[in-house]
Coordinates of C-alpha atoms in Angstrom, one line a residue:
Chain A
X878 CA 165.7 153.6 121.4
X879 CA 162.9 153.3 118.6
X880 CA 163.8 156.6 118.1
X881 CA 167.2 156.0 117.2
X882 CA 166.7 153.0 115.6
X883 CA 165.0 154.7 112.8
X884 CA 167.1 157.8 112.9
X885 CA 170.4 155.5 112.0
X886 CA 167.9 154.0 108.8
X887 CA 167.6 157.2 107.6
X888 CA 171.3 158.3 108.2
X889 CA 172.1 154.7 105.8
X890 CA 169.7 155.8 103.0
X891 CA 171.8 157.5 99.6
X892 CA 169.5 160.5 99.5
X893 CA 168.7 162.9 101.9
X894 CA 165.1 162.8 101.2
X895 CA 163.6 159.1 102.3
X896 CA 161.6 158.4 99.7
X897 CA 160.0 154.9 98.3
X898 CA 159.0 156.2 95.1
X899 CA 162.8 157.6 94.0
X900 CA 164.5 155.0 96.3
X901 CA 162.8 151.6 95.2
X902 CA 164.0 149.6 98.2
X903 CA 162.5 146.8 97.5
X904 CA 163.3 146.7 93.5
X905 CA 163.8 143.4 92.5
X906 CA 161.8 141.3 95.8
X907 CA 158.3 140.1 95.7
X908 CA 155.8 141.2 98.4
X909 CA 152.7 138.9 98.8
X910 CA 150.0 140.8 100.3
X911 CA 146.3 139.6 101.7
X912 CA 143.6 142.1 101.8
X913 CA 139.5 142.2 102.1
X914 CA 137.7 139.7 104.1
X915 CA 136.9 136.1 103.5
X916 CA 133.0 134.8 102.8
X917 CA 132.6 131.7 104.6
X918 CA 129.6 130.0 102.7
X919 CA 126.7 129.1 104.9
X920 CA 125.0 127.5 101.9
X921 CA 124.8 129.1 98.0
X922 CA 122.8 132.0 99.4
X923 CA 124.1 133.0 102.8
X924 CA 127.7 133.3 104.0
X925 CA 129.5 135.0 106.9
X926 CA 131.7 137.7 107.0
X927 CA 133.0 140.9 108.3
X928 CA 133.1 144.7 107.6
X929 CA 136.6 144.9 106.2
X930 CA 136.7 147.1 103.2
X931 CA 139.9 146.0 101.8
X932 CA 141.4 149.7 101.4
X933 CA 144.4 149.1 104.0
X934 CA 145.6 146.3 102.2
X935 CA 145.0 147.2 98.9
X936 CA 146.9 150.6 100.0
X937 CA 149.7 148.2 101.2
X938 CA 150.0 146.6 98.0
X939 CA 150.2 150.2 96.0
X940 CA 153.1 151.7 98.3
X941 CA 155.0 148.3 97.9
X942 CA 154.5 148.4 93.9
X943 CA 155.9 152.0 94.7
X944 CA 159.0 150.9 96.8
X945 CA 160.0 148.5 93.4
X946 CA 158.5 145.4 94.4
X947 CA 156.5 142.7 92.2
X948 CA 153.7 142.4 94.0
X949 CA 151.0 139.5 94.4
X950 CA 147.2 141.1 95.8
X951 CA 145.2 138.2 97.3
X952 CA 142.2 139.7 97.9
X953 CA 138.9 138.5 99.3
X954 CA 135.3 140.2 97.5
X955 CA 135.8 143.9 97.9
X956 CA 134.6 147.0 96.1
X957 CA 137.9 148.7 95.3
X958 CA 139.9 148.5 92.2
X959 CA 143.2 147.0 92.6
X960 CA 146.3 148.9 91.8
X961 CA 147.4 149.1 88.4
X962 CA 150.4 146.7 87.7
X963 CA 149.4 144.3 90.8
X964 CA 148.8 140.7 90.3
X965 CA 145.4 140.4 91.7
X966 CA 144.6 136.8 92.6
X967 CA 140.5 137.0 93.6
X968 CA 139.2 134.3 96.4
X969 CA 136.4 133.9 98.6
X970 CA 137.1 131.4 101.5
X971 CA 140.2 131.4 104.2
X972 CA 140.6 128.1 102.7
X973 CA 140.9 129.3 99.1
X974 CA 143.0 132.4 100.3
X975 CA 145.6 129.9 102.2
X976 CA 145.9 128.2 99.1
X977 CA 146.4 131.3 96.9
X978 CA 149.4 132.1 99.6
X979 CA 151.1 129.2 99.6
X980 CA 151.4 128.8 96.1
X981 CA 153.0 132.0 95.8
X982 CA 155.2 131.2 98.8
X983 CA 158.3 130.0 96.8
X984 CA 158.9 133.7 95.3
X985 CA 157.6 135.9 98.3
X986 CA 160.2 138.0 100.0
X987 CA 157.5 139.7 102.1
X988 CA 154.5 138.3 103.3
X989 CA 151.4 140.9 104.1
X990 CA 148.8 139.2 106.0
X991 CA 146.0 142.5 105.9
X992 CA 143.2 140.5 105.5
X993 CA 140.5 140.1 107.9
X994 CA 139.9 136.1 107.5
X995 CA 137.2 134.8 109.1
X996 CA 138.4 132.4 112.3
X997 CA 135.8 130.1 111.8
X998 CA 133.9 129.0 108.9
X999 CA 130.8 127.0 108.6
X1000 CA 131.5 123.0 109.1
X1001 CA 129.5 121.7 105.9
X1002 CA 128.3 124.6 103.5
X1003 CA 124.5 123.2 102.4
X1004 CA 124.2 122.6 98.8
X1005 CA 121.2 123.3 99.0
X1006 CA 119.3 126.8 100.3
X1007 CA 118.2 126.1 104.1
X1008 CA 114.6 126.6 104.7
X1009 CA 113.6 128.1 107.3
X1010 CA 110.9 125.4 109.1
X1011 CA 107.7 126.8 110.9
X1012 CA 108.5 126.6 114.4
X1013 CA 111.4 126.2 114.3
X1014 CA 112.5 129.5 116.1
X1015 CA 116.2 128.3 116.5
X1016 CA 118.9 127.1 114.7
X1017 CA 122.2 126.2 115.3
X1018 CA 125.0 126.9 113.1
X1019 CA 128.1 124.8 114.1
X1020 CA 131.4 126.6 113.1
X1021 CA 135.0 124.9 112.6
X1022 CA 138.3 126.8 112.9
X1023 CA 139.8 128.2 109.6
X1024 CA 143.4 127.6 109.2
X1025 CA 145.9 130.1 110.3
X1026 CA 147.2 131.8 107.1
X1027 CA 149.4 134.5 108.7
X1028 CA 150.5 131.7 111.3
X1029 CA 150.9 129.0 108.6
X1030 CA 153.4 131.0 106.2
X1031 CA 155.4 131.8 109.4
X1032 CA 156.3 128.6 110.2
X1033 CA 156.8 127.1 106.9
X1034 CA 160.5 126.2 106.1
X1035 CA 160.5 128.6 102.9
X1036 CA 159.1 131.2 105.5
X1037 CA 159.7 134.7 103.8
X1038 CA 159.3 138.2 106.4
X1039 CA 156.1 137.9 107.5
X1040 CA 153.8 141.1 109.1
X1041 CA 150.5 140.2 110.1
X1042 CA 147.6 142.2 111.7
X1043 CA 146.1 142.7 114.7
X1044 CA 142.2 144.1 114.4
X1045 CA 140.9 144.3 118.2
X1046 CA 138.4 146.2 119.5
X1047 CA 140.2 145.8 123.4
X1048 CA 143.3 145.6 125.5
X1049 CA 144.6 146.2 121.4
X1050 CA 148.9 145.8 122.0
X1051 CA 149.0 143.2 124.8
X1052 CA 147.1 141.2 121.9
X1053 CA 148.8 142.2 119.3
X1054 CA 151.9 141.5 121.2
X1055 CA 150.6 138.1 122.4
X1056 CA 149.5 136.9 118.6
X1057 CA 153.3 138.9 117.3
X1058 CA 155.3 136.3 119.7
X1059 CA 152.5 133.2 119.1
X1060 CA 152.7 133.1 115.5
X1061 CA 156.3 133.7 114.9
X1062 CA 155.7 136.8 112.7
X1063 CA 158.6 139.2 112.4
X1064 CA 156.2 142.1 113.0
X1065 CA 152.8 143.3 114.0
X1066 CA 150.2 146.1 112.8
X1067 CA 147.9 146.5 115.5
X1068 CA 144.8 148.7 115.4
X1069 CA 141.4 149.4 117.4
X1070 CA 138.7 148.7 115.3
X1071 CA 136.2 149.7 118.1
X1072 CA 136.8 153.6 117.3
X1073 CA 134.7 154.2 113.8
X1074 CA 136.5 156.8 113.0
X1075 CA 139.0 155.2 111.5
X1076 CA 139.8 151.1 110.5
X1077 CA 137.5 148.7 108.1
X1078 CA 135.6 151.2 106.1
X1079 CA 137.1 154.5 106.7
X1080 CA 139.8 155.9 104.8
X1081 CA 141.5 156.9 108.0
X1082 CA 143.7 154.8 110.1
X1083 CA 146.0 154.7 113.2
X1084 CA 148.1 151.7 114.0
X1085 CA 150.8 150.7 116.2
X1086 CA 153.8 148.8 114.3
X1087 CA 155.2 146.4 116.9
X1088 CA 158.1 144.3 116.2
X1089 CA 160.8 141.9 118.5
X1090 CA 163.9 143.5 119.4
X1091 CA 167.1 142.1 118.2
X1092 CA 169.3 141.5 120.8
X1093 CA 167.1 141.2 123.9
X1094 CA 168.6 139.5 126.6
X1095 CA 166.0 136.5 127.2
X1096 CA 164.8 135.4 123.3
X1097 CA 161.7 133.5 124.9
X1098 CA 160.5 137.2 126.4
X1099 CA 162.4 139.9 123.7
X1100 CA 162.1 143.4 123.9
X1101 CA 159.3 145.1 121.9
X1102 CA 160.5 147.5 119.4
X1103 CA 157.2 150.1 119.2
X1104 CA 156.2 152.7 116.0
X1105 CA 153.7 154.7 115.9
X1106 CA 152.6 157.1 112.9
X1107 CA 150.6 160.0 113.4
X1108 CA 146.8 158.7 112.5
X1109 CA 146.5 160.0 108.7
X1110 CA 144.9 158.7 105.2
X1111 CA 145.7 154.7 104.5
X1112 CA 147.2 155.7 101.6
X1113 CA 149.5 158.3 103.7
X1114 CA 150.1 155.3 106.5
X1115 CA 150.3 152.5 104.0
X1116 CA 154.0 154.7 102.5
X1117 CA 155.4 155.1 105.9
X1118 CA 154.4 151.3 106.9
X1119 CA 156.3 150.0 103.6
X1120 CA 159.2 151.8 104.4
X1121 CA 159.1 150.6 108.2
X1122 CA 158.5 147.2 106.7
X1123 CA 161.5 147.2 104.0
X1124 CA 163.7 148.7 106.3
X1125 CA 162.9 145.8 108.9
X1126 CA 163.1 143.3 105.9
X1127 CA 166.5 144.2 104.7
X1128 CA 168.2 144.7 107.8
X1129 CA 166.8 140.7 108.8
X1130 CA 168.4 139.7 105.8
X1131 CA 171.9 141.4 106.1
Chain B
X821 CA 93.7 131.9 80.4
X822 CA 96.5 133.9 81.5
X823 CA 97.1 135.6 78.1
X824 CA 93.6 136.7 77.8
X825 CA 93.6 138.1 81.2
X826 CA 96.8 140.3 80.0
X827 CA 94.8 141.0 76.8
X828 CA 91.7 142.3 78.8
X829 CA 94.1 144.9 80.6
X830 CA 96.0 146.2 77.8
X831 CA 92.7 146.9 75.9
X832 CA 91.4 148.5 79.2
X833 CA 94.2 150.8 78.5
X834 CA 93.9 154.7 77.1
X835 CA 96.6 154.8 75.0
X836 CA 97.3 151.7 71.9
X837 CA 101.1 152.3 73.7
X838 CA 101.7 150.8 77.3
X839 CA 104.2 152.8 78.4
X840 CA 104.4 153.4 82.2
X841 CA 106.2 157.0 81.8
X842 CA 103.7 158.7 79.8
X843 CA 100.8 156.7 81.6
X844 CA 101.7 157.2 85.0
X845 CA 99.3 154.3 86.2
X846 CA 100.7 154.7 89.8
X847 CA 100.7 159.0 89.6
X848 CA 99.5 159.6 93.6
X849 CA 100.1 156.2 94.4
X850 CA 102.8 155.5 97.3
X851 CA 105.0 152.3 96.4
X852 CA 107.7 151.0 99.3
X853 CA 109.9 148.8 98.6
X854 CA 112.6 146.8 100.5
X855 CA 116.0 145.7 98.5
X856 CA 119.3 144.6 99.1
X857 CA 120.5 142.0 101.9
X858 CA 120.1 142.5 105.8
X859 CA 123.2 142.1 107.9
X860 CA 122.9 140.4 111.1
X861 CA 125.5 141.3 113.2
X862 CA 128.1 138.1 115.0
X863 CA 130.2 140.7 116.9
X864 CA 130.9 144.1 116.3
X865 CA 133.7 143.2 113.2
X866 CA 131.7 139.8 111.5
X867 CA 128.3 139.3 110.4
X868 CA 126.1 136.9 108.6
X869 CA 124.7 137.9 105.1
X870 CA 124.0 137.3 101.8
X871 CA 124.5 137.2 98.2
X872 CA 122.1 140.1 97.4
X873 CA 123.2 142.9 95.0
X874 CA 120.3 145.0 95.6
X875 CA 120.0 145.3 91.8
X876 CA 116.4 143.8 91.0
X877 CA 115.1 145.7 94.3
X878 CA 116.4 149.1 92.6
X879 CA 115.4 148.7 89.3
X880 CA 111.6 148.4 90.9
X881 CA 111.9 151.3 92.4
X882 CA 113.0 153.1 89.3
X883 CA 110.0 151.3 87.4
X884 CA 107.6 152.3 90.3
X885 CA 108.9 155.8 90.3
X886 CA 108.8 156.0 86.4
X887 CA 104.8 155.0 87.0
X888 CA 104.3 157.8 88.9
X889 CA 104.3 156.5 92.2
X890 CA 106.3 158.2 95.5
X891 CA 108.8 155.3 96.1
X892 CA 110.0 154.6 99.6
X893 CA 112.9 152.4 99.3
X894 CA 114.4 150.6 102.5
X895 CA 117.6 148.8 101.8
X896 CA 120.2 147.1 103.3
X897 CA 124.1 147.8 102.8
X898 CA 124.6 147.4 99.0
X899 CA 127.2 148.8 96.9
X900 CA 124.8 151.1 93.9
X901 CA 123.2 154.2 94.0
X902 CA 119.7 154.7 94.6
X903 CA 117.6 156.0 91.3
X904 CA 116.8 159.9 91.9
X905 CA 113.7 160.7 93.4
X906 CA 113.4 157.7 95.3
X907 CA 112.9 157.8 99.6
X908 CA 116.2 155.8 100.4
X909 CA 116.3 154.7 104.1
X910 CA 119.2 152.9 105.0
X911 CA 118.9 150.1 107.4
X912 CA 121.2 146.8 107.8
X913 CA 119.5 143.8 110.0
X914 CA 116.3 142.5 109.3
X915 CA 114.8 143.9 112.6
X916 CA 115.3 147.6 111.5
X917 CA 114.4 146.5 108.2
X918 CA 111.3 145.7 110.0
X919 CA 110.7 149.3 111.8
X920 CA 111.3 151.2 108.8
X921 CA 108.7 149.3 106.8
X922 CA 105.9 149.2 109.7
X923 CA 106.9 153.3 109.8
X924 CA 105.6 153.7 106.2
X925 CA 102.8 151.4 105.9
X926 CA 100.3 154.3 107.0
X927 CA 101.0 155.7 103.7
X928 CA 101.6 152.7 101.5
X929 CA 99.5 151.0 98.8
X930 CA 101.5 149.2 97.5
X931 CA 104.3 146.7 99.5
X932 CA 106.7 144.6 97.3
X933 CA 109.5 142.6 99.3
X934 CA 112.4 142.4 97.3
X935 CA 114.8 142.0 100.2
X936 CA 116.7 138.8 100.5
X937 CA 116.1 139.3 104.2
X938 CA 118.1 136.7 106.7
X939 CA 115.5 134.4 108.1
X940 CA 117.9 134.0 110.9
X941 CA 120.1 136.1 113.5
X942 CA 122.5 135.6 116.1
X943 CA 121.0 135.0 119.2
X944 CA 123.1 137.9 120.8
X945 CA 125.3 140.1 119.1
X946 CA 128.5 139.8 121.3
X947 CA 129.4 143.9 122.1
X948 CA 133.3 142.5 121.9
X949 CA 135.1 140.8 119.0
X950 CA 134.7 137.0 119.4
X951 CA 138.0 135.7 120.3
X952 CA 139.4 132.5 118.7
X953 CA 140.2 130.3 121.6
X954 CA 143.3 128.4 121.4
X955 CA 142.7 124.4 121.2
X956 CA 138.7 125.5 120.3
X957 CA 138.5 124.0 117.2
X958 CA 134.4 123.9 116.9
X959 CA 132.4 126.8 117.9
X960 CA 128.4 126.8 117.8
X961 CA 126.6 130.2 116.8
X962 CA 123.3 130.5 118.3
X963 CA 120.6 131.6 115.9
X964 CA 117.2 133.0 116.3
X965 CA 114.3 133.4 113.9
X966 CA 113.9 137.2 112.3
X967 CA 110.5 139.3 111.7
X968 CA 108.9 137.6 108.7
X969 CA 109.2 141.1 106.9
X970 CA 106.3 140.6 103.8
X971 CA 104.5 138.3 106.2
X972 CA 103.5 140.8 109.1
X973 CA 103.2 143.8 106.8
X974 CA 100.5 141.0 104.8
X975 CA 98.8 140.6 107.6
X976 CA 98.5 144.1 109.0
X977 CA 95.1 145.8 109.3
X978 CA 96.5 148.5 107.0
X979 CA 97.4 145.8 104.3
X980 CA 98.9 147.5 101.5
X981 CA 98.9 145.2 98.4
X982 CA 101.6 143.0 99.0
X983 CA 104.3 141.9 96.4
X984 CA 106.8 139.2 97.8
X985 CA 109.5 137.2 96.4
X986 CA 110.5 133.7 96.8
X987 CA 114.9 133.2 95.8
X988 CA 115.0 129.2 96.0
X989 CA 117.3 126.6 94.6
X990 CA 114.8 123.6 94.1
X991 CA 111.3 123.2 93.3
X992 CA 110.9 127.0 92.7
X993 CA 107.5 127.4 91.6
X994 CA 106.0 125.5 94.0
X995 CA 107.7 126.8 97.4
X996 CA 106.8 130.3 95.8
X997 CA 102.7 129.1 95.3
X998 CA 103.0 127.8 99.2
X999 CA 105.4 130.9 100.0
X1000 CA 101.9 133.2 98.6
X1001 CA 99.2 131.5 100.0
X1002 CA 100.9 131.0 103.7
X1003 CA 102.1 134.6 104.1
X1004 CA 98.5 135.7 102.5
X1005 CA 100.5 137.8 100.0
X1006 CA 98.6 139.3 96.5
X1007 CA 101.4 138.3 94.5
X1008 CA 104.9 136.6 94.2
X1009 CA 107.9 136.7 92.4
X1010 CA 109.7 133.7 92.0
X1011 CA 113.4 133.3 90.7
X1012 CA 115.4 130.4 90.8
X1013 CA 119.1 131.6 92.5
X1014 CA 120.9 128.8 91.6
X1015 CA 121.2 129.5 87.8
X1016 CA 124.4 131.7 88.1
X1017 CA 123.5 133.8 84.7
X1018 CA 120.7 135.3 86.6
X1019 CA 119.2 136.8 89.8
X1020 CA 121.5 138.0 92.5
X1021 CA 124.7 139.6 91.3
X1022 CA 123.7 139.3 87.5
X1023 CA 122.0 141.7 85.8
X1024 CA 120.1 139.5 83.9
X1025 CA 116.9 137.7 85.7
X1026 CA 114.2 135.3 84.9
X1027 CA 111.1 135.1 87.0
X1028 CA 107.8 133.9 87.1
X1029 CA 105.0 135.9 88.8
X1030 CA 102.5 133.9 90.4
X1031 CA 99.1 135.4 91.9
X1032 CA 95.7 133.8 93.5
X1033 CA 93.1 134.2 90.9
X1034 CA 90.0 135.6 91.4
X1035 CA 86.8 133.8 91.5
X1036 CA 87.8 130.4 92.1
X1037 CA 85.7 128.1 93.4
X1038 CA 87.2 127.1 96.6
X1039 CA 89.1 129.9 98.3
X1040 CA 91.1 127.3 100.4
X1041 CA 92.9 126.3 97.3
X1042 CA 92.3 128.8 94.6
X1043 CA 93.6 128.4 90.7
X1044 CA 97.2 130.4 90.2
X1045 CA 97.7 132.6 87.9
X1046 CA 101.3 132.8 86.1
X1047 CA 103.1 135.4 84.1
X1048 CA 106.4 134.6 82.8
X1049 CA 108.3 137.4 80.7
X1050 CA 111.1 136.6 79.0
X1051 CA 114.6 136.3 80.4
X1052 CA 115.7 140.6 80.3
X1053 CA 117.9 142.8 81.9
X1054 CA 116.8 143.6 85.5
X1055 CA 115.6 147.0 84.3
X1056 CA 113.4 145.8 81.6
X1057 CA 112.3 143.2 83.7
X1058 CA 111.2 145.7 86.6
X1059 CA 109.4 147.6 83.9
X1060 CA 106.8 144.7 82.7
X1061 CA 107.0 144.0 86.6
X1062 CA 105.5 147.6 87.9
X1063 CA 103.1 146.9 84.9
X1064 CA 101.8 143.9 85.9
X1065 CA 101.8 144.8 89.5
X1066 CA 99.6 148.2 89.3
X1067 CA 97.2 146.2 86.6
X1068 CA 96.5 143.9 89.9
X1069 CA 96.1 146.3 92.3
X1070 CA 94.3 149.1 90.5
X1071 CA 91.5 145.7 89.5
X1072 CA 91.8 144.5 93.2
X1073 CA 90.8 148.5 94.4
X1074 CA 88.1 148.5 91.4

């Protein structure tokens, strides 16, 4: 069925040869991406964070400026250029990154939630550098839940398309499928980032697209529509998962 | 006091130029080095850090290796390239960190802890990605003291000559005398990290260098002495820095 779902996209497209770059699909439309991780500030020398390189989203945001689209980077501290033409909005926190999304919510067609945002942050950043106290062998850090970005835009009443990302290191689609039905997202790109061969740093990647079905008999438990590139170079996957994307996009809003 | 001390060593020197590259005062001399931040893994995807470039650590090197020295550098994850010639040995937490420096302290003479090395870890580093819990709005992160790096290698029966550093926000000068004389150290390095012009991610820095003087009358509390170049780039800086290092050492061997 996935199969033929994507076989009738191709059969609508003008040219023969399916191609973002010639085709522009989404000329005209504004995709809003996320990318790189967040720094959650311990105090003004230590923070937490995570190993996300920022290369899968900032691929994202290259193949969408391909396929026609304005597009708005919000990227956490990476070391990666950022596409030419890109509007590159830097932040550091979840908080500041939620903020950044939402104030570009009113012109986003397509929301891009690739980056890996810290889930909790610390609950009062010190102004001041922490000392470490002789004796003292332990301390306790005491961590508060960010805010759901991803989650947030996709229930917000100017709610554009919204893909988010799943990054799990076990049991990878039942969770992505779980979070793809939880936060109301219209799709899901799910990847194992337990294997180092490919995810966070590499420039390799293999995902799993995962989307509801349209039509499914019971809406509360729909089918799961399922595609699944060959594992290839982020900027090879990022192409295919715009068009996947677009094509998902345009058919929700025809 | 200070400037005639300087004085006395420059006229102690062969040459009307000082000019580490054609003096070579550290030529046969092994220098190791530690740069760069630790990471101190959460889970296998987050970890805690710091704001760290690496930069100042590296430019030592460079400077020690321009003095002639073999340079051993042990750094954490940072984002430049090492200066030829140099020993790199890549390591991330501060435990590693650690091992590396206690594996080249047979050959060492001269220590200097430029590190920002995370006085605390998780207690244990889950092997699966923490899950946000739904409804868990407050998490609590365990932390346990790390290896006082500069401290044990101090305090070794191999004692090198040991160069530390002390990054603080408030009352700089004199956490870094208390930072010298507690962790028995032959000289610091005090910056103040909460000027943003300087230290960390700047390549601009501003230290004083603080050291126990000889020959005072009580050892308990002994009279400092203090050299304070003049704001530079990081690689002039680590120039007059390797200078006034190997004048201290080659007097305390003499």
């Amino acid at each position: 069925a996935i199969f033929a779902l994507l076989q009738s996209h191709r059969d609508e497209s003008s040219s023969p040869v399916s191609n973002t770059q010639t085709q522009k699909p989404l000329q005209g439309r504004t995709v809003t991406l996320t990318a790189g991780p967040t720094r959650e500030a311990v105090d003004p020398v230590r923070y937490i964070s995570n190993h996300s390189s920022g290369k899968m989203g900032y691929a994202l945001a290259e193949a969408a400026r391909d396929a026609g689209a304005r597009v708005n980077l919000i990227s956490g501290p990476v070391q990666i250029q950022a596409p030419e033409g890109v509007n590159l909005v830097q932040v550091n926190s979840a908080c500041d990154m939620l903020e950044a999304s939402l104030q570009h919510l009113p012109d986003t067609d397509i929301f891009i939630a690739a980056a890996a945002v810290a889930d909790y942050r610390p609950d009062n950043a010190a102004d001041q550098k922490m000392k470490k106290q002789p004796g003292q062998n332990e301390l306790v850090l005491r961590l508060v839940q960010n805010p759901d970005i991803v989650a947030t835009i996709a229930r917000h009443e100017q709610r554009p398309f919204t893909v988010g990302f799943a990054a799990e290191t076990q049991d990878v689609e039942n969770y992505a499928i779980s979070k793809l039905m939880r936060k109301n997202l219209d799709m899901i790109i799910a990847n194992d980032v337990s294997r180092s061969d490919i995810g966070f740093n590499s420039d390799q990647n293999a995902v799993t697209v995962l989307w509801k079905q349209a039509g499914s008999a019971d809406p509360a438990t729909p089918d799961i529509g399922r595609y699944q590139p060959d594992q290839a170079s982020k900027t090879t996957l990022a192409r295919q998962l715009i068009t996947q994307i677009s094509d998902h996009f345009l058919h929700s809003n025809t």
